[in-house]
Coordinates of C-alpha atoms and ligand atoms in Angstrom, one line a residue:
X251 CA 82.7 93.0 91.1
X252 CA 79.7 95.2 91.8
X253 CA 81.1 98.7 91.5
X254 CA 81.3 99.8 95.1
X255 CA 83.4 98.9 98.1
X256 CA 81.0 98.1 100.8
X257 CA 79.2 95.2 102.6
X258 CA 75.9 94.6 100.8
X259 CA 73.6 94.0 103.8
X260 CA 72.4 95.7 107.0
X261 CA 73.0 94.2 110.4
X262 CA 69.2 93.7 110.8
X263 CA 69.3 91.5 107.7
X264 CA 72.0 89.4 109.3
X265 CA 69.7 88.9 112.3
X266 CA 66.9 87.8 110.0
X267 CA 68.9 85.5 107.8
X268 CA 68.7 81.7 107.7
X269 CA 72.4 80.9 107.4
X270 CA 75.6 82.8 108.2
X271 CA 79.1 82.0 107.0
X272 CA 82.0 83.5 108.9
X273 CA 84.9 82.9 106.6
X274 CA 88.4 83.7 107.9
X275 CA 86.8 85.9 110.6
X276 CA 87.1 85.6 114.3
X277 CA 84.2 88.0 115.0
X278 CA 83.6 86.7 118.6
X279 CA 87.0 88.3 119.4
X280 CA 87.5 91.0 116.7
X281 CA 83.9 92.1 116.0
X282 CA 82.1 91.5 119.2
X283 CA 79.3 93.9 118.6
X284 CA 78.6 92.5 115.1
X285 CA 78.8 89.0 116.7
X286 CA 75.9 89.9 119.0
X287 CA 73.8 90.3 115.8
X288 CA 75.0 86.9 114.7
X289 CA 74.1 85.4 118.0
X290 CA 70.6 86.9 117.8
X291 CA 70.3 85.2 114.4
X292 CA 71.5 81.9 115.9
X293 CA 68.9 82.2 118.6
X294 CA 66.3 82.5 115.9
X295 CA 67.6 79.2 114.5
X296 CA 69.9 80.5 111.8
X297 CA 72.7 78.1 110.9
X298 CA 76.3 79.3 111.6
X299 CA 79.2 78.0 109.5
X300 CA 82.8 79.0 110.4
X301 CA 85.8 78.5 108.1
X302 CA 89.0 79.1 110.0
X303 CA 92.2 77.0 110.3
X304 CA 91.9 77.5 114.1
X305 CA 89.0 76.4 116.1
X306 CA 88.4 79.9 117.4
X307 CA 85.9 81.2 120.0
X308 CA 83.7 82.1 117.0
X309 CA 83.8 78.5 115.8
X310 CA 82.7 77.3 119.2
X311 CA 79.2 78.8 118.4
X312 CA 79.0 77.2 115.0
X313 CA 76.8 74.4 113.8
X314 CA 79.8 73.3 111.7
X315 CA 83.4 74.4 111.8
X316 CA 85.6 73.8 108.7
X317 CA 89.3 74.0 109.4
X318 CA 91.2 74.3 106.2
X319 CA 95.0 74.5 106.0
X320 CA 96.1 78.2 105.8
X321 CA 95.9 79.5 102.3
X322 CA 93.6 76.8 100.8
X323 CA 90.4 78.8 100.7
X324 CA 90.2 78.9 96.9
X325 CA 90.5 75.2 96.8
X326 CA 87.7 75.0 99.4
X327 CA 85.4 77.5 97.6
X328 CA 86.0 75.9 94.2
X329 CA 85.1 72.5 95.6
X330 CA 81.9 73.9 97.0
X331 CA 81.1 75.5 93.7
X332 CA 81.4 72.2 92.0
X333 CA 79.1 70.5 94.5
X334 CA 76.5 73.2 94.0
X335 CA 76.7 72.9 90.2
X336 CA 76.9 69.1 90.1
X337 CA 73.8 68.8 92.4
X338 CA 72.0 71.4 90.3
X339 CA 71.5 73.7 93.3
X340 CA 72.4 76.8 91.3
X341 CA 69.9 79.7 91.0
X342 CA 69.3 79.4 87.2
X343 CA 67.2 82.5 86.9
X344 CA 69.7 84.8 88.7
X345 CA 72.6 83.4 86.8
X346 CA 70.8 84.0 83.5
X347 CA 69.6 87.4 84.4
X348 CA 72.3 89.0 86.4
X349 CA 75.7 87.4 85.7
X350 CA 78.2 86.6 82.9
X351 CA 80.7 83.9 82.5
X352 CA 78.9 81.0 84.1
X353 CA 79.9 78.3 81.6
X354 CA 83.6 79.1 81.7
X355 CA 83.5 79.3 85.5
X356 CA 81.7 75.9 85.7
X357 CA 84.4 74.4 83.5
X358 CA 87.2 75.9 85.6
X359 CA 85.9 74.2 88.8
X360 CA 85.1 70.8 87.1
X361 CA 88.3 69.3 88.4
X362 CA 87.6 70.2 92.0
X363 CA 86.1 66.9 93.1
X364 CA 85.4 66.4 96.8
X365 CA 88.3 64.0 97.0
X366 CA 90.7 66.6 95.6
X367 CA 89.2 69.3 97.8
X368 CA 89.7 67.2 100.9
X369 CA 93.3 66.4 99.9
X370 CA 94.3 70.0 99.4
X371 CA 92.3 71.7 102.3
X372 CA 92.4 68.9 104.9
X373 CA 88.6 69.5 105.4
X374 CA 86.6 66.2 105.3
X375 CA 84.6 65.8 102.0
X376 CA 81.4 65.4 103.9
X377 CA 81.8 68.7 105.7
X378 CA 82.6 70.5 102.4
X379 CA 79.5 69.0 100.9
X380 CA 77.3 69.8 103.8
X381 CA 78.2 73.4 103.9
X382 CA 77.9 73.8 100.1
X383 CA 74.5 72.3 100.1
X384 CA 73.2 74.2 103.1
X385 CA 74.5 77.5 101.6
X386 CA 72.9 76.8 98.3
X387 CA 69.5 75.7 99.8
X388 CA 69.2 78.6 102.3
X389 CA 66.7 81.2 101.3
X390 CA 68.6 84.1 103.0
X391 CA 72.3 83.4 103.3
X392 CA 75.0 85.8 104.5
X393 CA 78.7 85.4 103.5
X394 CA 80.9 87.4 105.9
X395 CA 84.7 87.5 105.7
X396 CA 87.7 89.3 107.0
X397 CA 91.5 89.0 107.2
X398 CA 91.7 85.2 107.1
X399 CA 90.6 85.8 103.5
X400 CA 92.3 89.1 102.6
X401 CA 95.7 89.0 104.2
X402 CA 97.3 86.7 101.6
X403 CA 99.4 87.3 98.5
X404 CA 96.2 86.3 96.6
X405 CA 93.7 87.9 99.0
X406 CA 91.7 89.5 96.2
X407 CA 91.3 86.1 94.4
X408 CA 90.1 84.6 97.7
X409 CA 87.4 87.2 97.9
X410 CA 86.4 86.6 94.3
X411 CA 86.1 82.9 95.1
X412 CA 83.6 83.6 97.8
X413 CA 81.7 86.0 95.5
X414 CA 81.4 83.2 92.9
X415 CA 79.5 81.1 95.5
X416 CA 77.0 84.0 96.1
X417 CA 76.5 84.5 92.4
X418 CA 75.9 80.8 91.9
X419 CA 73.1 80.8 94.5
X420 CA 71.7 84.3 94.0
X421 CA 72.7 85.3 97.5
X422 CA 73.2 89.0 96.9
X423 CA 70.9 92.0 96.1
X424 CA 68.0 90.7 98.1
X425 CA 66.8 91.5 101.7
X426 CA 68.6 89.1 104.1
X427 CA 71.1 87.7 101.6
X428 CA 74.5 89.3 101.1
X429 CA 78.3 89.6 100.9
X430 CA 79.8 91.3 103.9
X431 CA 83.5 92.1 104.5
X432 CA 83.5 93.3 108.1
X433 CA 85.6 96.5 108.5
X434 CA 88.5 96.6 110.9
X435 CA 88.3 99.9 112.7
X436 CA 85.2 102.0 113.5
X437 CA 85.8 104.1 110.4
X438 CA 87.7 102.1 107.9
X439 CA 84.6 102.1 105.7
X440 CA 84.3 105.9 106.1
X441 CA 88.0 106.3 105.2
X442 CA 87.5 104.5 101.9
X443 CA 84.2 106.3 101.2
X444 CA 86.0 109.6 101.6
X445 CA 88.6 108.6 99.0
X446 CA 91.5 107.6 101.3
X447 CA 92.3 105.0 98.6
X448 CA 94.7 105.5 95.7
X449 CA 92.3 105.6 92.8
X450 CA 88.9 107.1 93.9
X451 CA 87.5 110.4 94.9
X452 CA 84.9 110.7 97.8
X453 CA 81.9 108.5 97.2
X454 CA 84.0 106.0 95.2
X455 CA 83.9 108.3 92.2
X456 CA 86.2 107.6 89.3
X457 CA 89.0 110.2 89.0
X458 CA 89.1 109.6 85.3
X459 CA 85.4 110.4 84.7
X460 CA 85.2 113.8 83.0
X461 CA 82.0 114.9 84.8
X462 CA 83.4 114.0 88.2
X463 CA 86.7 115.8 87.4
X464 CA 84.8 118.9 86.5
X465 CA 82.6 118.9 89.6
X466 CA 85.7 118.6 91.9
X467 CA 87.8 121.0 89.9
X468 CA 85.0 123.6 90.2
X469 CA 84.6 123.0 94.0
X470 CA 88.3 122.9 94.9
X471 CA 89.5 125.4 92.3
X472 CA 92.2 122.9 91.4
X473 CA 92.6 120.4 88.5
X474 CA 92.1 116.7 89.4
X475 CA 94.8 114.4 88.1
X476 CA 93.5 111.0 87.1
X477 CA 96.6 109.4 88.5
X478 CA 96.6 106.1 90.4
X479 CA 98.4 106.6 93.7
X480 CA 100.3 104.0 95.7
X481 CA 98.9 101.6 98.3
X482 CA 100.5 101.6 101.8
X483 CA 102.8 98.7 101.1
X484 CA 103.7 100.1 97.7
X485 CA 104.8 103.3 99.3
X486 CA 107.3 101.4 101.4
X487 CA 108.7 99.7 98.3
X488 CA 108.9 103.1 96.6
X489 CA 111.1 104.4 99.5
X490 CA 113.7 101.9 98.4
X491 CA 114.2 103.3 95.0
X492 CA 114.0 106.9 96.1
X493 CA 110.6 107.2 94.4
X494 CA 109.1 108.4 97.6
X495 CA 111.0 111.0 99.6
X496 CA 108.5 112.3 102.1
X497 CA 105.8 110.6 104.1
X498 CA 102.9 112.2 106.1
X499 CA 101.5 109.5 108.4
X500 CA 98.1 110.2 110.1
X501 CA 96.8 107.6 112.6
X502 CA 99.0 104.7 111.6
X503 CA 101.9 103.1 113.3
X504 CA 103.7 101.3 110.5
X505 CA 107.0 100.9 112.4
X506 CA 105.1 98.2 114.2
X507 CA 102.3 97.1 112.0
X508 CA 104.0 96.7 108.6
X509 CA 105.1 93.1 107.7
X510 CA 108.8 92.6 108.1
X511 CA 109.2 95.6 110.3
X512 CA 113.0 95.6 110.4
X513 CA 112.9 96.4 106.7
X514 CA 110.0 98.9 107.1
X515 CA 111.9 100.9 109.7
X516 CA 115.1 100.9 107.5
X517 CA 113.0 102.3 104.7
X518 CA 111.5 105.0 106.9
X519 CA 115.0 106.0 107.7
X520 CA 115.7 106.6 104.0
X521 CA 113.1 109.3 103.7
X522 CA 114.1 112.9 103.4
X523 CA 111.2 113.9 105.6
X524 CA 108.8 112.0 107.9
X525 CA 105.8 113.7 109.5
X526 CA 103.6 111.8 112.1
X527 CA 100.2 113.0 113.3
X528 CA 99.0 110.9 116.2
X529 CA 97.4 110.9 119.6
X530 CA 100.3 109.2 121.2
X531 CA 104.1 109.2 120.7
X532 CA 104.4 105.9 118.8
X533 CA 107.5 104.1 117.6
X534 CA 106.8 105.6 114.2
X535 CA 106.5 109.1 115.7
X536 CA 109.9 108.6 117.5
X537 CA 111.4 108.3 114.0
X538 CA 109.8 111.4 112.6
X539 CA 111.2 114.8 111.8
X540 CA 108.0 116.5 112.9
X541 CA 105.3 115.2 115.2
X542 CA 101.9 116.8 115.2
X543 CA 99.8 116.0 118.3
X544 CA 96.2 115.3 117.4
X545 CA 93.0 114.9 119.4
X546 CA 91.3 111.5 119.5
X547 CA 88.6 111.4 116.8
X548 CA 86.3 109.1 118.7
X549 CA 85.9 111.1 121.9
X550 CA 87.6 114.5 121.7
X551 CA 86.1 115.9 118.5
X552 CA 82.9 116.2 116.5
X553 CA 82.4 114.3 113.2
X554 CA 81.0 111.1 111.7
X555 CA 82.1 107.4 111.4
X556 CA 80.8 104.9 108.9
X557 CA 80.5 101.2 110.0
X558 CA 80.5 97.9 108.2
X559 CA 76.8 98.2 107.2
X560 CA 77.6 101.5 105.5
X561 CA 75.8 103.4 108.3
X562 CA 77.1 107.0 108.8
X563 CA 76.7 108.0 112.4
X564 CA 77.5 111.2 114.4
X565 CA 80.4 111.2 116.8
X566 CA 80.3 113.9 119.5
X567 CA 83.0 115.4 121.7
X568 CA 82.8 113.8 125.1
X569 CA 86.0 115.0 126.8
X570 CA 88.4 117.9 126.6
X571 CA 91.6 117.1 124.6
X572 CA 94.9 117.6 126.3
X573 CA 96.4 121.1 125.9
X574 CA 98.2 121.5 122.6
X575 CA 96.4 118.8 120.8
X576 CA 94.3 119.9 117.8
X577 CA 91.7 118.3 115.5
X578 CA 93.1 116.2 112.7
X579 CA 91.3 118.4 110.2
X580 CA 92.5 121.6 111.8
X581 CA 96.1 120.4 111.5
X582 CA 95.6 119.4 107.9
X583 CA 94.0 122.8 107.1
X584 CA 96.9 124.6 108.9
X585 CA 99.5 122.7 106.9
X586 CA 97.6 123.5 103.7
X587 CA 97.4 127.2 104.7
X588 CA 101.3 127.2 105.0
X589 CA 101.5 125.6 101.6
X590 CA 99.5 128.5 100.2
X591 CA 95.9 127.1 100.0
X592 CA 93.0 127.6 102.2
X593 CA 90.7 124.6 102.7
X594 CA 87.8 126.8 103.8
X595 CA 85.7 126.2 106.9
X596 CA 86.8 123.2 109.0
X597 CA 84.2 122.7 111.6
X598 CA 82.8 119.2 111.2
X599 CA 79.4 120.2 109.9
X600 CA 80.8 122.4 107.2
X601 CA 83.2 119.7 106.1
X602 CA 80.3 117.2 106.0
X603 CA 78.2 119.5 103.9
X604 CA 81.1 119.7 101.4
X605 CA 81.1 115.9 101.3
X606 CA 77.3 116.0 100.6
X607 CA 77.7 118.5 97.8
X608 CA 80.4 116.5 96.0
X609 CA 79.4 112.8 96.7
X610 CA 75.9 111.9 95.5
X611 CA 75.7 108.8 97.7
X612 CA 76.0 111.1 100.8
X613 CA 73.7 113.9 99.6
X614 CA 70.6 113.1 101.6
X615 CA 72.4 112.9 105.0
X616 CA 72.2 116.3 106.7
X617 CA 73.5 116.4 110.3
X618 CA 69.9 117.1 111.4
X619 CA 68.7 113.9 109.7
X620 CA 71.7 111.8 111.0
X621 CA 70.8 112.9 114.5
X622 CA 67.0 112.3 114.0
X623 CA 67.4 108.8 112.5
X624 CA 70.4 107.6 114.6
X625 CA 72.5 107.2 111.5
X626 CA 71.8 106.5 107.8
X627 CA 73.2 103.9 105.4
X628 CA 74.7 104.9 102.1
X629 CA 73.7 105.4 99.4
X630 CA 71.3 108.2 100.5
X631 CA 70.7 110.3 97.4
X632 CA 67.6 112.3 98.6
X633 CA 66.8 114.3 101.7
X634 CA 63.2 113.1 101.8
X635 CA 63.6 109.3 101.4
X636 CA 65.8 106.3 102.1
X637 CA 67.2 103.6 99.8
X638 CA 66.8 99.9 100.6
X639 CA 69.0 98.6 103.4
X640 CA 70.9 96.3 101.0
X641 CA 72.9 97.0 97.8
X642 CA 72.6 95.8 94.2
X643 CA 68.9 95.1 94.2
X644 CA 68.9 96.1 90.5
X645 CA 70.6 92.8 89.7
X646 CA 67.2 91.3 90.1
X647 CA 65.2 93.7 88.0
X648 CA 63.0 91.9 85.5
X649 CA 63.0 95.0 83.2
X650 CA 66.4 95.0 81.5
X651 CA 66.4 98.8 81.2
X652 CA 66.3 99.0 85.0
X653 CA 68.8 96.2 85.6
X654 CA 72.3 97.1 86.8
X655 CA 75.5 95.9 85.0
X656 CA 75.8 92.1 85.2
X657 CA 78.2 90.7 87.8
X658 CA 81.0 88.5 86.3
X659 CA 82.0 85.1 87.6
X660 CA 85.8 85.0 88.1
X661 CA 88.1 82.2 87.4
X662 CA 90.5 81.8 90.3
X663 CA 93.2 79.3 90.8
X664 CA 94.5 77.8 94.0
X665 CA 98.0 79.1 95.0
X666 CA 100.2 78.2 98.0
X667 CA 101.5 80.9 100.3
X668 CA 104.7 82.6 99.2
X669 CA 106.6 81.7 102.4
X670 CA 107.0 78.0 101.8
X671 CA 107.2 75.3 104.4
X672 CA 110.6 73.4 104.2
X673 CA 112.6 71.2 106.6
X674 CA 114.2 74.4 108.0
X675 CA 110.9 76.2 108.4
X676 CA 108.4 73.4 108.9
X677 CA 105.6 75.2 110.9
X678 CA 102.9 77.6 109.6
X679 CA 102.5 80.7 111.7
X680 CA 99.3 82.7 111.3
X681 CA 98.8 86.0 113.1
X682 CA 95.8 87.9 114.3
X683 CA 93.9 89.3 117.2
X684 CA 92.6 88.7 120.7
X685 CA 89.6 90.3 122.4
X686 CA 91.7 92.0 125.1
X687 CA 94.1 94.0 123.0
X688 CA 94.0 96.3 120.0
X689 CA 96.2 96.3 116.9
X690 CA 99.8 97.6 117.4
X691 CA 99.0 98.0 121.2
X692 CA 99.5 101.7 121.6
X693 CA 95.8 102.3 122.5
X694 CA 95.4 99.1 124.7
X695 CA 98.9 98.3 125.9
X696 CA 99.2 100.2 129.1
X697 CA 95.5 100.8 130.0
X698 CA 94.1 97.3 130.0
X699 CA 96.9 95.7 132.0
X700 CA 94.6 93.8 134.4
X701 CA 93.0 92.1 131.4
X702 CA 95.8 91.6 128.9
X703 CA 97.7 88.4 128.8
X704 CA 100.8 89.5 127.0
X705 CA 102.1 87.9 123.8
X706 CA 102.4 84.1 123.5
X707 CA 103.2 81.7 120.7
X708 CA 100.2 79.4 120.6
X709 CA 101.0 75.8 119.7
X710 CA 98.9 72.6 119.4
X711 CA 99.5 70.3 122.4
X712 CA 100.9 67.7 119.9
X713 CA 103.5 70.0 118.5
X714 CA 104.5 71.2 122.0
X715 CA 105.1 67.6 123.0
X716 CA 107.2 66.9 119.9
X717 CA 109.3 70.0 120.6
X718 CA 109.6 69.0 124.3
X719 CA 108.1 72.3 125.5
X720 CA 105.0 73.1 127.6
X721 CA 102.8 76.0 128.6
X722 CA 104.9 79.0 129.8
X723 CA 108.2 77.8 128.4
X724 CA 110.2 80.4 126.5
X725 CA 111.0 79.4 122.9
X726 CA 112.8 81.1 120.1
X727 CA 110.7 81.6 117.0
X728 CA 112.7 81.9 113.8
X729 CA 111.5 82.9 110.3
X730 CA 113.4 83.8 107.1
X731 CA 113.3 87.5 108.2
X732 CA 113.9 87.5 111.9
X733 CA 113.7 85.8 115.3
X734 CA 112.1 86.5 118.7
X735 CA 111.5 84.9 122.0
X736 CA 108.0 84.3 123.4
X737 CA 106.3 82.1 126.0
X738 CA 104.4 79.0 124.8
X739 CA 100.6 78.8 125.2
X740 CA 98.8 75.5 124.4
X741 CA 95.7 75.8 122.3
X742 CA 93.6 72.7 121.6
X743 CA 91.9 74.7 118.8
X744 CA 95.1 74.4 116.7
X745 CA 95.9 71.6 114.4
X746 CA 99.4 70.1 114.4
X747 CA 101.7 72.2 112.2
X748 CA 99.9 75.5 112.9
X749 CA 101.0 78.2 115.3
X750 CA 99.4 81.6 116.2
X751 CA 100.6 84.9 117.5
X752 CA 99.0 88.4 117.8
X753 CA 100.5 91.7 116.7
X754 CA 99.5 93.5 120.0
X755 CA 102.7 93.6 122.0
X756 CA 105.5 94.8 119.7
X757 CA 107.4 96.4 122.6
X758 CA 107.8 93.0 124.2
X759 CA 107.6 90.6 121.2
X760 CA 107.8 92.1 117.7
X761 CA 105.7 89.6 115.8
X762 CA 106.1 91.6 112.5
X763 CA 109.9 90.9 112.6
X764 CA 108.8 87.5 111.5
X765 CA 106.1 88.1 108.9
X766 CA 106.7 88.2 105.2
X767 CA 106.1 91.4 103.1
X768 CA 104.9 89.4 100.0
X769 CA 102.0 91.5 98.6
X770 CA 98.7 90.9 96.9
X771 CA 99.5 93.0 93.7
X772 CA 95.8 93.9 93.4
X773 CA 95.1 95.1 96.9
X774 CA 98.6 95.9 98.2
X775 CA 97.9 93.8 101.3
X776 CA 100.8 91.8 102.9
X777 CA 100.6 88.1 103.6
X778 CA 100.3 88.5 107.4
X779 CA 98.4 85.2 107.6
X780 CA 101.0 82.8 106.3
X781 CA 104.6 82.8 107.6
X782 CA 107.0 79.8 107.7
X783 CA 108.7 79.4 111.0
X784 CA 110.7 77.0 113.2
X785 CA 110.7 76.8 116.9
X786 CA 113.9 76.3 119.0
X787 CA 114.2 75.8 122.7
X788 CA 115.3 78.9 124.6
X789 CA 116.7 78.0 127.9
X790 CA 117.9 81.4 129.2
X791 CA 115.9 84.1 131.0
X792 CA 113.8 86.5 128.8
X793 CA 115.1 90.0 128.3
X794 CA 113.3 92.4 130.6
X795 CA 110.3 93.9 128.8
X796 CA 110.8 97.6 128.2
X797 CA 108.4 99.9 130.1
X798 CA 105.4 101.0 128.0
X799 CA 105.7 104.7 127.8
X800 CA 102.5 105.7 126.1
Ligands
MGD447 N1 89.9 93.0 120.1 C1 90.3 93.4 118.9 N2 89.3 93.7 117.9 C2 89.8 94.1 116.7 C3 91.1 94.4 116.4 C4 92.0 94.2 117.5 O1 93.3 94.4 117.3 N3 91.6 93.7 118.7 N4 91.5 94.9 115.2 C5 90.5 95.4 114.2 C6 91.0 95.3 112.8 S1 92.0 96.6 112.3 C7 90.6 94.3 112.0 S2 91.1 94.4 110.4 C8 89.7 93.3 112.4 C9 90.2 91.9 112.0 O2 89.3 90.9 112.4 P1 89.6 89.3 112.0 O3 89.9 89.2 110.6 O4 88.5 88.5 112.5 O5 90.9 89.1 112.9 P2 92.2 88.2 112.7 O6 92.4 87.5 114.1 O7 93.3 89.0 112.2 O8 92.0 87.1 111.6 C10 90.8 86.3 111.6 C11 91.0 84.8 111.5 O9 91.6 84.5 110.2 C12 92.1 83.1 110.4 N5 92.9 82.7 109.3 C13 94.3 82.8 109.2 N6 94.7 82.3 108.0 C14 93.6 81.8 107.3 C15 93.3 81.2 106.1 O10 94.2 80.9 105.3 N7 92.0 80.9 105.7 C16 91.0 81.2 106.6 N8 89.8 80.9 106.2 N9 91.2 81.8 107.8 C17 92.5 82.1 108.2 C18 92.8 83.2 111.8 O11 92.9 82.0 112.4 C19 91.9 84.2 112.5 O12 91.1 83.5 113.5 O13 89.5 93.2 113.8 C20 89.2 94.5 114.3 N10 88.8 94.3 115.7
MGD448 N1 101.3 90.4 112.0 C1 100.2 91.2 111.7 N2 100.3 92.5 111.4 C2 99.2 93.2 111.0 C3 97.9 92.6 110.9 C4 97.8 91.2 111.3 O1 96.7 90.6 111.3 N3 99.0 90.5 111.6 N4 96.9 93.4 110.6 C5 97.0 94.6 109.8 C6 95.8 95.4 109.9 S1 94.4 94.8 109.4 C7 95.8 96.7 110.3 S2 94.4 97.6 110.3 C8 97.1 97.3 110.8 C9 96.9 98.2 112.0 O2 98.1 98.9 112.1 P1 98.1 100.4 112.6 O3 97.0 101.2 112.0 O4 99.5 100.9 112.4 O5 97.9 100.1 114.2 P2 97.1 100.9 115.3 O6 97.7 100.4 116.6 O7 95.6 100.7 115.1 O8 97.5 102.4 115.0 C10 96.7 103.4 114.8 C11 97.3 104.7 115.3 O9 96.4 105.8 115.2 C12 96.4 106.6 116.3 N5 95.1 107.2 116.5 C13 94.0 106.8 117.1 N6 93.0 107.7 117.0 C14 93.5 108.8 116.3 C15 93.0 110.0 115.8 O10 91.8 110.4 116.0 N7 93.8 110.9 115.1 C16 95.1 110.5 114.9 N8 95.9 111.4 114.1 N9 95.7 109.3 115.3 C17 94.9 108.5 116.0 C18 96.8 105.6 117.4 O11 97.4 106.3 118.5 C19 97.8 104.7 116.7 O12 99.1 105.1 116.8 O13 98.0 96.3 111.2 C20 98.3 95.4 110.2 N10 99.4 94.5 110.7
MO449 MO1 92.6 96.1 110.0

């Protein structure tokens, strides 16, 4: 919508805001450091609103928790938009100056009365109205979201629905007001910034732009093809048709983290050649033709990471890597060398200086300056000054020649999850994270054993009673793709009809055997957050958990 993939505010602006929305984000568990900033704001009397089907630990800190049915976020956002428009709380000046398409958007949400919003989302009308009014009236409001919004077949539309709310109220492009998708890993932002996405060169530069093509062609002595690549999930689809024959996986464990893993593993088996470059021998690595042992980027090498506030920070080597392991970049350069091309110097500062030479938004960030300032946010075009800590300030420029492109309102329709609830599959399973474990478990599985709880299927006390099971009982969880056995955990934060599992313990309980691989066609993200299941009693002993060997 705004031309760059990054959260618009700095963390300090979050601390100094008046109202924070955490939408589909369990930051208390999944972004605990960011959440410390949120709590600092709360202690300064900022209001906190949490929108999550589960009453999470994050929600326990909120002034108001809204618990919509899974997959009804567009209905909720559109209902709020109507409240804001009806009560004339919109920011007329901002809409006039900086946006397009307000009238058609207003017409598209006209049917979203509070009654209809409540009926579709399950959130009481008064709560929808209260949050809408508070968001619109706040001077500095932050909208933060994560996977509860994006991991749906219409995740992009969900994001657009939230952006519409910010556009209505002028909550972007100003100090303290912003739109913030919190990034998953320490360097997801940096990965995208460096062009590890199918359609952009480093610095989000357009591959089709002639000037950009020329600059990269000159630097790399190789023509740039303006060809849109495949998203991760599209790569797996392409393996089916033989459209993808070789895969080089670096720092990803798709044999456990892809939705519908039985199918994903089958597809990996169809490849002519699979290369895995990782710091441990993962399940995916076990399937590979070649495994390339890498050093851990966060402690065994030099480099940079970029966090959710777009801040580039130095990473330094703290420990010696195990014998035989090499830097990721050194391995890539060696592979390239064998393919007949040298990548030039690969020490981290030389690589960074190449980034600075090619990506204008990184130009001003020398290693020396990154050290001196303790990190710098992008964009940073000049070596002698810094840009504002927030993005898109030009939306507010009074002089039209200085104003950036207008931000369009989007018309987004409410859609149900692909995996439908039926009499055979009557429960909604959503999946996510817990504080004590990390992603596919390979980095947290064995080491955190005193803390980790192991996988459970979390049920509401009411559903457990109906099913005749209680805490600790083993149950069989069945979806349209697979089945597994897991112990029950009771969670009062769950509504009846909603169940929760993590993805952290696939050696013991392979949650992604259940999940659906329906994709958002725009982002390529799978619908991890909405699976239809049923639960059966399981009266035999559990199979012994295999030893964790990493
Ligand atoms: N401890 C720990 N921290 C992590 C990770 C980890 O594995 N462990 N992983 C990292 C990564 S890669 C990422 S991407 C982030 C993810 O961070 P989060 O997105 O916060 O984590 P999740 O638990 O996957 O999902 C967030 C919430 O979405 C809610 N949700 C589900 N469906 C819906 C819906 O339809 N609407 C709404 N509004 N909400 C919904 C879930 O109930 C859940 O509480 O965490 C990062 N941090
Ligand atoms: N059911 C369900 N499934 C999900 C999700 C969900 O919410 N629910 N969330 C999805 C999301 S948001 C994500 S991000 C994915 C995560 O899925 P993955 O990225 O597949 O999971 P990780 O366990 O983070 O795997 C990272 C791998 O990188 C390796 N690694 C770590 N550091 C380095 C390094 O410096 N160099 C190299 N070469 N390797 C390294 C680790 O050993 C590990 O094998 O899972 C997705 N799958
Ligand atoms: Mo993630």
